[in-house]
Amino acid sequence: MPQPAQYRGMPLIIPDNDSEFAEYFAQARQHRLVMRACAACGLMRYPPTHACPWCMALEWTWREVSGRGMLHSYEVVVHAIQPGFKDATPYVVVLVELDEQRGVPSPDEALRIIGNLVKSDGSMEDSREAAIGRRVRVVFHDVADHIALPQFMLSDEAPVGRVWRLPE
């Protein structure tokens, strides 16, 4: 069993026998964002479950993705339930729709991943900067020698379509 890493004062561990996430985090440690791709229908999925949620095939491969996408949705956390995040509030948790499979297999079921919205220095982005439709890119937070967490940072790319944010 690997040693736990400390993330915001809390233990973070990926067990050796975690067959769904072990390789995902091993690749993240190399600053590569990978998704499981179905060998039968070719659709990628997150989280990396064993069976394809669309065709139920059990065969899959890992496929690297660019980590570029748009904010599909977000939540501003103002009351942290984990003590390690208390000093970061308010912070933004984002649902990113990745470019590689935007709107596929349907507009309601695309390739989406959750992360925090951070600045280039790794600190939390100001919640007023979050808006649906804004472009983001993956960045990796090196927590320990053996663990890195994919997070997302706003990019300078023009948004795709209309941009919307929660009114203040």
PDB file of C-alpha atoms in Angstrom:
ATOM      1  CA  MET A   1       0.000   0.000   0.000  1.00  0.00           C
ATOM      2  CA  PRO A   2       1.521   3.359  -1.003  1.00  0.00           C
ATOM      3  CA  GLN A   3       2.104   6.032   1.578  1.00  0.00           C
ATOM      4  CA  PRO A   4      -0.653   8.619   1.907  1.00  0.00           C
ATOM      5  CA  ALA A   5       0.109  12.055   0.529  1.00  0.00           C
ATOM      6  CA  GLN A   6      -1.020  15.162   2.364  1.00  0.00           C
ATOM      7  CA  TYR A   7      -3.391  17.411   0.448  1.00  0.00           C
ATOM      8  CA  ARG A   8      -4.599  20.484   2.320  1.00  0.00           C
ATOM      9  CA  GLY A   9      -3.811  18.714   5.597  1.00  0.00           C
ATOM     10  CA  MET A  10      -5.827  15.615   4.711  1.00  0.00           C
ATOM     11  CA  PRO A  11      -4.487  12.165   3.776  1.00  0.00           C
ATOM     12  CA  LEU A  12      -4.861  11.271   0.101  1.00  0.00           C
ATOM     13  CA  ILE A  13      -4.150   7.721  -1.018  1.00  0.00           C
ATOM     14  CA  ILE A  14      -4.791   5.735  -4.181  1.00  0.00           C
ATOM     15  CA  PRO A  15      -4.720   2.045  -3.174  1.00  0.00           C
ATOM     16  CA  ASP A  16      -2.651  -0.335  -5.325  1.00  0.00           C
ATOM     17  CA  ASN A  17      -5.739  -2.480  -5.901  1.00  0.00           C
ATOM     18  CA  ASP A  18      -7.886   0.415  -7.209  1.00  0.00           C
ATOM     19  CA  SER A  19      -8.258  -1.055 -10.673  1.00  0.00           C
ATOM     20  CA  GLU A  20     -10.288   1.857 -12.001  1.00  0.00           C
ATOM     21  CA  PHE A  21      -8.161   4.806 -10.893  1.00  0.00           C
ATOM     22  CA  ALA A  22      -4.600   3.463 -10.365  1.00  0.00           C
ATOM     23  CA  GLU A  23      -3.512   3.978 -13.989  1.00  0.00           C
ATOM     24  CA  TYR A  24      -5.448   7.249 -14.267  1.00  0.00           C
ATOM     25  CA  PHE A  25      -3.427   8.713 -11.388  1.00  0.00           C
ATOM     26  CA  ALA A  26      -0.171   7.144 -12.608  1.00  0.00           C
ATOM     27  CA  GLN A  27      -0.668   8.991 -15.903  1.00  0.00           C
ATOM     28  CA  ALA A  28      -1.676  12.195 -14.089  1.00  0.00           C
ATOM     29  CA  ARG A  29       1.634  11.999 -12.224  1.00  0.00           C
ATOM     30  CA  GLN A  30       3.276  12.201 -15.662  1.00  0.00           C
ATOM     31  CA  HIS A  31       1.042  15.236 -16.381  1.00  0.00           C
ATOM     32  CA  ARG A  32      -1.030  13.287 -18.879  1.00  0.00           C
ATOM     33  CA  LEU A  33      -4.838  13.312 -18.752  1.00  0.00           C
ATOM     34  CA  VAL A  34      -6.234   9.955 -19.892  1.00  0.00           C
ATOM     35  CA  MET A  35      -9.734   8.567 -20.266  1.00  0.00           C
ATOM     36  CA  ARG A  36     -11.016   5.056 -20.804  1.00  0.00           C
ATOM     37  CA  ALA A  37     -12.110   4.511 -24.408  1.00  0.00           C
ATOM     38  CA  CYS A  38     -14.463   1.684 -25.312  1.00  0.00           C
ATOM     39  CA  ALA A  39     -12.891  -0.832 -27.693  1.00  0.00           C
ATOM     40  CA  ALA A  40     -16.312  -1.562 -29.232  1.00  0.00           C
ATOM     41  CA  CYS A  41     -17.946   1.858 -29.801  1.00  0.00           C
ATOM     42  CA  GLY A  42     -14.905   4.124 -29.300  1.00  0.00           C
ATOM     43  CA  LEU A  43     -16.593   6.475 -26.823  1.00  0.00           C
ATOM     44  CA  MET A  44     -14.545   7.723 -23.888  1.00  0.00           C
ATOM     45  CA  ARG A  45     -15.836   7.915 -20.330  1.00  0.00           C
ATOM     46  CA  TYR A  46     -15.140   9.456 -16.962  1.00  0.00           C
ATOM     47  CA  PRO A  47     -15.040   8.202 -14.307  1.00  0.00           C
ATOM     48  CA  PRO A  48     -13.059   5.225 -15.618  1.00  0.00           C
ATOM     49  CA  THR A  49     -15.629   2.490 -15.059  1.00  0.00           C
ATOM     50  CA  HIS A  50     -15.149  -1.050 -16.371  1.00  0.00           C
ATOM     51  CA  ALA A  51     -18.241  -1.301 -18.587  1.00  0.00           C
ATOM     52  CA  CYS A  52     -19.031   1.218 -21.304  1.00  0.00           C
ATOM     53  CA  PRO A  53     -22.122   3.142 -20.164  1.00  0.00           C
ATOM     54  CA  TRP A  54     -23.425   3.307 -23.754  1.00  0.00           C
ATOM     55  CA  CYS A  55     -22.873  -0.165 -25.243  1.00  0.00           C
ATOM     56  CA  MET A  56     -21.950  -2.163 -22.085  1.00  0.00           C
ATOM     57  CA  ALA A  57     -18.788  -3.618 -23.658  1.00  0.00           C
ATOM     58  CA  LEU A  58     -16.108  -4.568 -21.136  1.00  0.00           C
ATOM     59  CA  GLU A  59     -13.056  -4.030 -23.360  1.00  0.00           C
ATOM     60  CA  TRP A  60     -11.320  -0.644 -23.200  1.00  0.00           C
ATOM     61  CA  THR A  61      -8.012   1.155 -23.614  1.00  0.00           C
ATOM     62  CA  TRP A  62      -6.564   4.313 -22.112  1.00  0.00           C
ATOM     63  CA  ARG A  63      -6.563   7.318 -24.458  1.00  0.00           C
ATOM     64  CA  GLU A  64      -4.783  10.591 -23.786  1.00  0.00           C
ATOM     65  CA  VAL A  65      -6.876  13.747 -24.173  1.00  0.00           C
ATOM     66  CA  SER A  66      -5.771  17.367 -24.488  1.00  0.00           C
ATOM     67  CA  GLY A  67      -7.424  18.530 -21.270  1.00  0.00           C
ATOM     68  CA  ARG A  68      -8.936  21.475 -23.137  1.00  0.00           C
ATOM     69  CA  GLY A  69     -12.627  22.172 -22.884  1.00  0.00           C
ATOM     70  CA  MET A  70     -15.330  24.485 -21.690  1.00  0.00           C
ATOM     71  CA  LEU A  71     -17.116  24.988 -18.409  1.00  0.00           C
ATOM     72  CA  HIS A  72     -20.328  23.024 -18.695  1.00  0.00           C
ATOM     73  CA  SER A  73     -21.391  23.824 -15.140  1.00  0.00           C
ATOM     74  CA  TYR A  74     -19.907  24.986 -11.846  1.00  0.00           C
ATOM     75  CA  GLU A  75     -20.611  25.330  -8.159  1.00  0.00           C
ATOM     76  CA  VAL A  76     -19.253  27.979  -5.817  1.00  0.00           C
ATOM     77  CA  VAL A  77     -18.461  26.387  -2.460  1.00  0.00           C
ATOM     78  CA  VAL A  78     -18.913  28.929   0.312  1.00  0.00           C
ATOM     79  CA  HIS A  79     -19.005  26.548   3.281  1.00  0.00           C
ATOM     80  CA  ALA A  80     -16.252  23.941   3.171  1.00  0.00           C
ATOM     81  CA  ILE A  81     -17.209  20.638   4.767  1.00  0.00           C
ATOM     82  CA  GLN A  82     -13.574  19.481   4.681  1.00  0.00           C
ATOM     83  CA  PRO A  83     -11.369  21.438   7.124  1.00  0.00           C
ATOM     84  CA  GLY A  84      -8.526  21.606   4.600  1.00  0.00           C
ATOM     85  CA  PHE A  85     -10.614  23.761   2.268  1.00  0.00           C
ATOM     86  CA  LYS A  86     -11.808  26.256   4.901  1.00  0.00           C
ATOM     87  CA  ASP A  87      -9.137  28.824   4.007  1.00  0.00           C
ATOM     88  CA  ALA A  88      -9.937  28.495   0.273  1.00  0.00           C
ATOM     89  CA  THR A  89     -13.626  29.442   0.452  1.00  0.00           C
ATOM     90  CA  PRO A  90     -15.276  30.558  -1.641  1.00  0.00           C
ATOM     91  CA  TYR A  91     -13.837  28.263  -4.318  1.00  0.00           C
ATOM     92  CA  VAL A  92     -15.170  26.890  -7.578  1.00  0.00           C
ATOM     93  CA  VAL A  93     -15.750  23.242  -8.475  1.00  0.00           C
ATOM     94  CA  VAL A  94     -16.183  22.897 -12.239  1.00  0.00           C
ATOM     95  CA  LEU A  95     -17.682  20.357 -14.590  1.00  0.00           C
ATOM     96  CA  VAL A  96     -15.610  20.554 -17.771  1.00  0.00           C
ATOM     97  CA  GLU A  97     -16.810  19.214 -21.104  1.00  0.00           C
ATOM     98  CA  LEU A  98     -13.676  18.069 -22.898  1.00  0.00           C
ATOM     99  CA  ASP A  99     -13.145  18.992 -26.557  1.00  0.00           C
ATOM    100  CA  GLU A 100     -12.431  15.442 -27.694  1.00  0.00           C
ATOM    101  CA  GLN A 101     -16.033  14.336 -27.258  1.00  0.00           C
ATOM    102  CA  ARG A 102     -18.101  17.522 -27.051  1.00  0.00           C
ATOM    103  CA  GLY A 103     -21.809  16.752 -27.395  1.00  0.00           C
ATOM    104  CA  VAL A 104     -21.170  13.059 -28.114  1.00  0.00           C
ATOM    105  CA  PRO A 105     -22.935  10.642 -27.839  1.00  0.00           C
ATOM    106  CA  SER A 106     -25.604  13.298 -27.190  1.00  0.00           C
ATOM    107  CA  PRO A 107     -25.714  16.898 -25.957  1.00  0.00           C
ATOM    108  CA  ASP A 108     -26.710  15.540 -22.533  1.00  0.00           C
ATOM    109  CA  GLU A 109     -24.029  12.815 -22.345  1.00  0.00           C
ATOM    110  CA  ALA A 110     -20.629  14.134 -23.312  1.00  0.00           C
ATOM    111  CA  LEU A 111     -17.143  13.519 -21.917  1.00  0.00           C
ATOM    112  CA  ARG A 112     -17.079  15.571 -18.715  1.00  0.00           C
ATOM    113  CA  ILE A 113     -14.738  15.694 -15.745  1.00  0.00           C
ATOM    114  CA  ILE A 114     -14.839  17.464 -12.372  1.00  0.00           C
ATOM    115  CA  GLY A 115     -12.048  19.522 -10.842  1.00  0.00           C
ATOM    116  CA  ASN A 116     -11.276  22.756  -9.057  1.00  0.00           C
ATOM    117  CA  LEU A 117     -10.842  26.037 -10.923  1.00  0.00           C
ATOM    118  CA  VAL A 118      -7.345  27.275 -10.079  1.00  0.00           C
ATOM    119  CA  LYS A 119      -4.901  30.025 -11.034  1.00  0.00           C
ATOM    120  CA  SER A 120      -1.483  29.420 -12.578  1.00  0.00           C
ATOM    121  CA  ASP A 121       0.136  29.392  -9.117  1.00  0.00           C
ATOM    122  CA  GLY A 122      -2.261  26.625  -7.949  1.00  0.00           C
ATOM    123  CA  SER A 123      -4.375  28.843  -5.710  1.00  0.00           C
ATOM    124  CA  MET A 124      -8.138  28.866  -6.157  1.00  0.00           C
ATOM    125  CA  GLU A 125      -9.500  31.127  -8.903  1.00  0.00           C
ATOM    126  CA  ASP A 126     -11.817  33.966  -7.893  1.00  0.00           C
ATOM    127  CA  SER A 127     -15.403  32.714  -8.073  1.00  0.00           C
ATOM    128  CA  ARG A 128     -16.413  35.795 -10.102  1.00  0.00           C
ATOM    129  CA  GLU A 129     -14.285  34.477 -12.988  1.00  0.00           C
ATOM    130  CA  ALA A 130     -16.332  31.289 -13.412  1.00  0.00           C
ATOM    131  CA  ALA A 131     -18.892  31.270 -16.221  1.00  0.00           C
ATOM    132  CA  ILE A 132     -20.535  28.534 -18.240  1.00  0.00           C
ATOM    133  CA  GLY A 133     -19.032  28.491 -21.722  1.00  0.00           C
ATOM    134  CA  ARG A 134     -15.601  29.814 -20.699  1.00  0.00           C
ATOM    135  CA  ARG A 135     -12.636  27.886 -22.020  1.00  0.00           C
ATOM    136  CA  VAL A 136     -10.302  25.996 -19.671  1.00  0.00           C
ATOM    137  CA  ARG A 137      -7.275  23.729 -19.805  1.00  0.00           C
ATOM    138  CA  VAL A 138      -6.000  21.060 -17.482  1.00  0.00           C
ATOM    139  CA  VAL A 139      -3.140  21.759 -15.083  1.00  0.00           C
ATOM    140  CA  PHE A 140      -1.643  19.272 -12.656  1.00  0.00           C
ATOM    141  CA  HIS A 141      -1.122  19.851  -8.944  1.00  0.00           C
ATOM    142  CA  ASP A 142       1.816  17.720  -7.782  1.00  0.00           C
ATOM    143  CA  VAL A 143       0.704  16.608  -4.332  1.00  0.00           C
ATOM    144  CA  ALA A 144       3.565  14.138  -3.747  1.00  0.00           C
ATOM    145  CA  ASP A 145       6.178  12.210  -5.737  1.00  0.00           C
ATOM    146  CA  HIS A 146       3.540   9.608  -6.584  1.00  0.00           C
ATOM    147  CA  ILE A 147       0.310  11.675  -6.851  1.00  0.00           C
ATOM    148  CA  ALA A 148      -0.786  14.597  -9.023  1.00  0.00           C
ATOM    149  CA  LEU A 149      -4.320  15.958  -9.218  1.00  0.00           C
ATOM    150  CA  PRO A 150      -5.798  17.240 -12.480  1.00  0.00           C
ATOM    151  CA  GLN A 151      -7.297  20.702 -11.965  1.00  0.00           C
ATOM    152  CA  PHE A 152      -8.500  23.327 -14.444  1.00  0.00           C
ATOM    153  CA  MET A 153      -7.390  26.843 -15.264  1.00  0.00           C
ATOM    154  CA  LEU A 154      -9.112  29.454 -17.424  1.00  0.00           C
ATOM    155  CA  SER A 155      -7.581  29.817 -20.875  1.00  0.00           C
ATOM    156  CA  ASP A 156      -7.354  32.805 -23.214  1.00  0.00           C
ATOM    157  CA  GLU A 157      -9.327  31.005 -25.912  1.00  0.00           C
ATOM    158  CA  ALA A 158     -12.576  32.582 -27.057  1.00  0.00           C
ATOM    159  CA  PRO A 159     -15.662  30.896 -25.606  1.00  0.00           C
ATOM    160  CA  VAL A 160     -17.795  28.593 -27.701  1.00  0.00           C
ATOM    161  CA  GLY A 161     -21.304  30.044 -27.822  1.00  0.00           C
ATOM    162  CA  ARG A 162     -22.936  32.099 -25.123  1.00  0.00           C
ATOM    163  CA  VAL A 163     -21.237  32.673 -21.764  1.00  0.00           C
ATOM    164  CA  TRP A 164     -23.411  32.633 -18.654  1.00  0.00           C
ATOM    165  CA  ARG A 165     -22.696  33.023 -14.978  1.00  0.00           C
ATOM    166  CA  LEU A 166     -24.677  33.100 -11.783  1.00  0.00           C
ATOM    167  CA  PRO A 167     -25.867  36.591 -10.925  1.00  0.00           C
ATOM    168  CA  GLU A 168     -24.236  38.074  -7.851  1.00  0.00           C
TER     169      GLU A 168
END
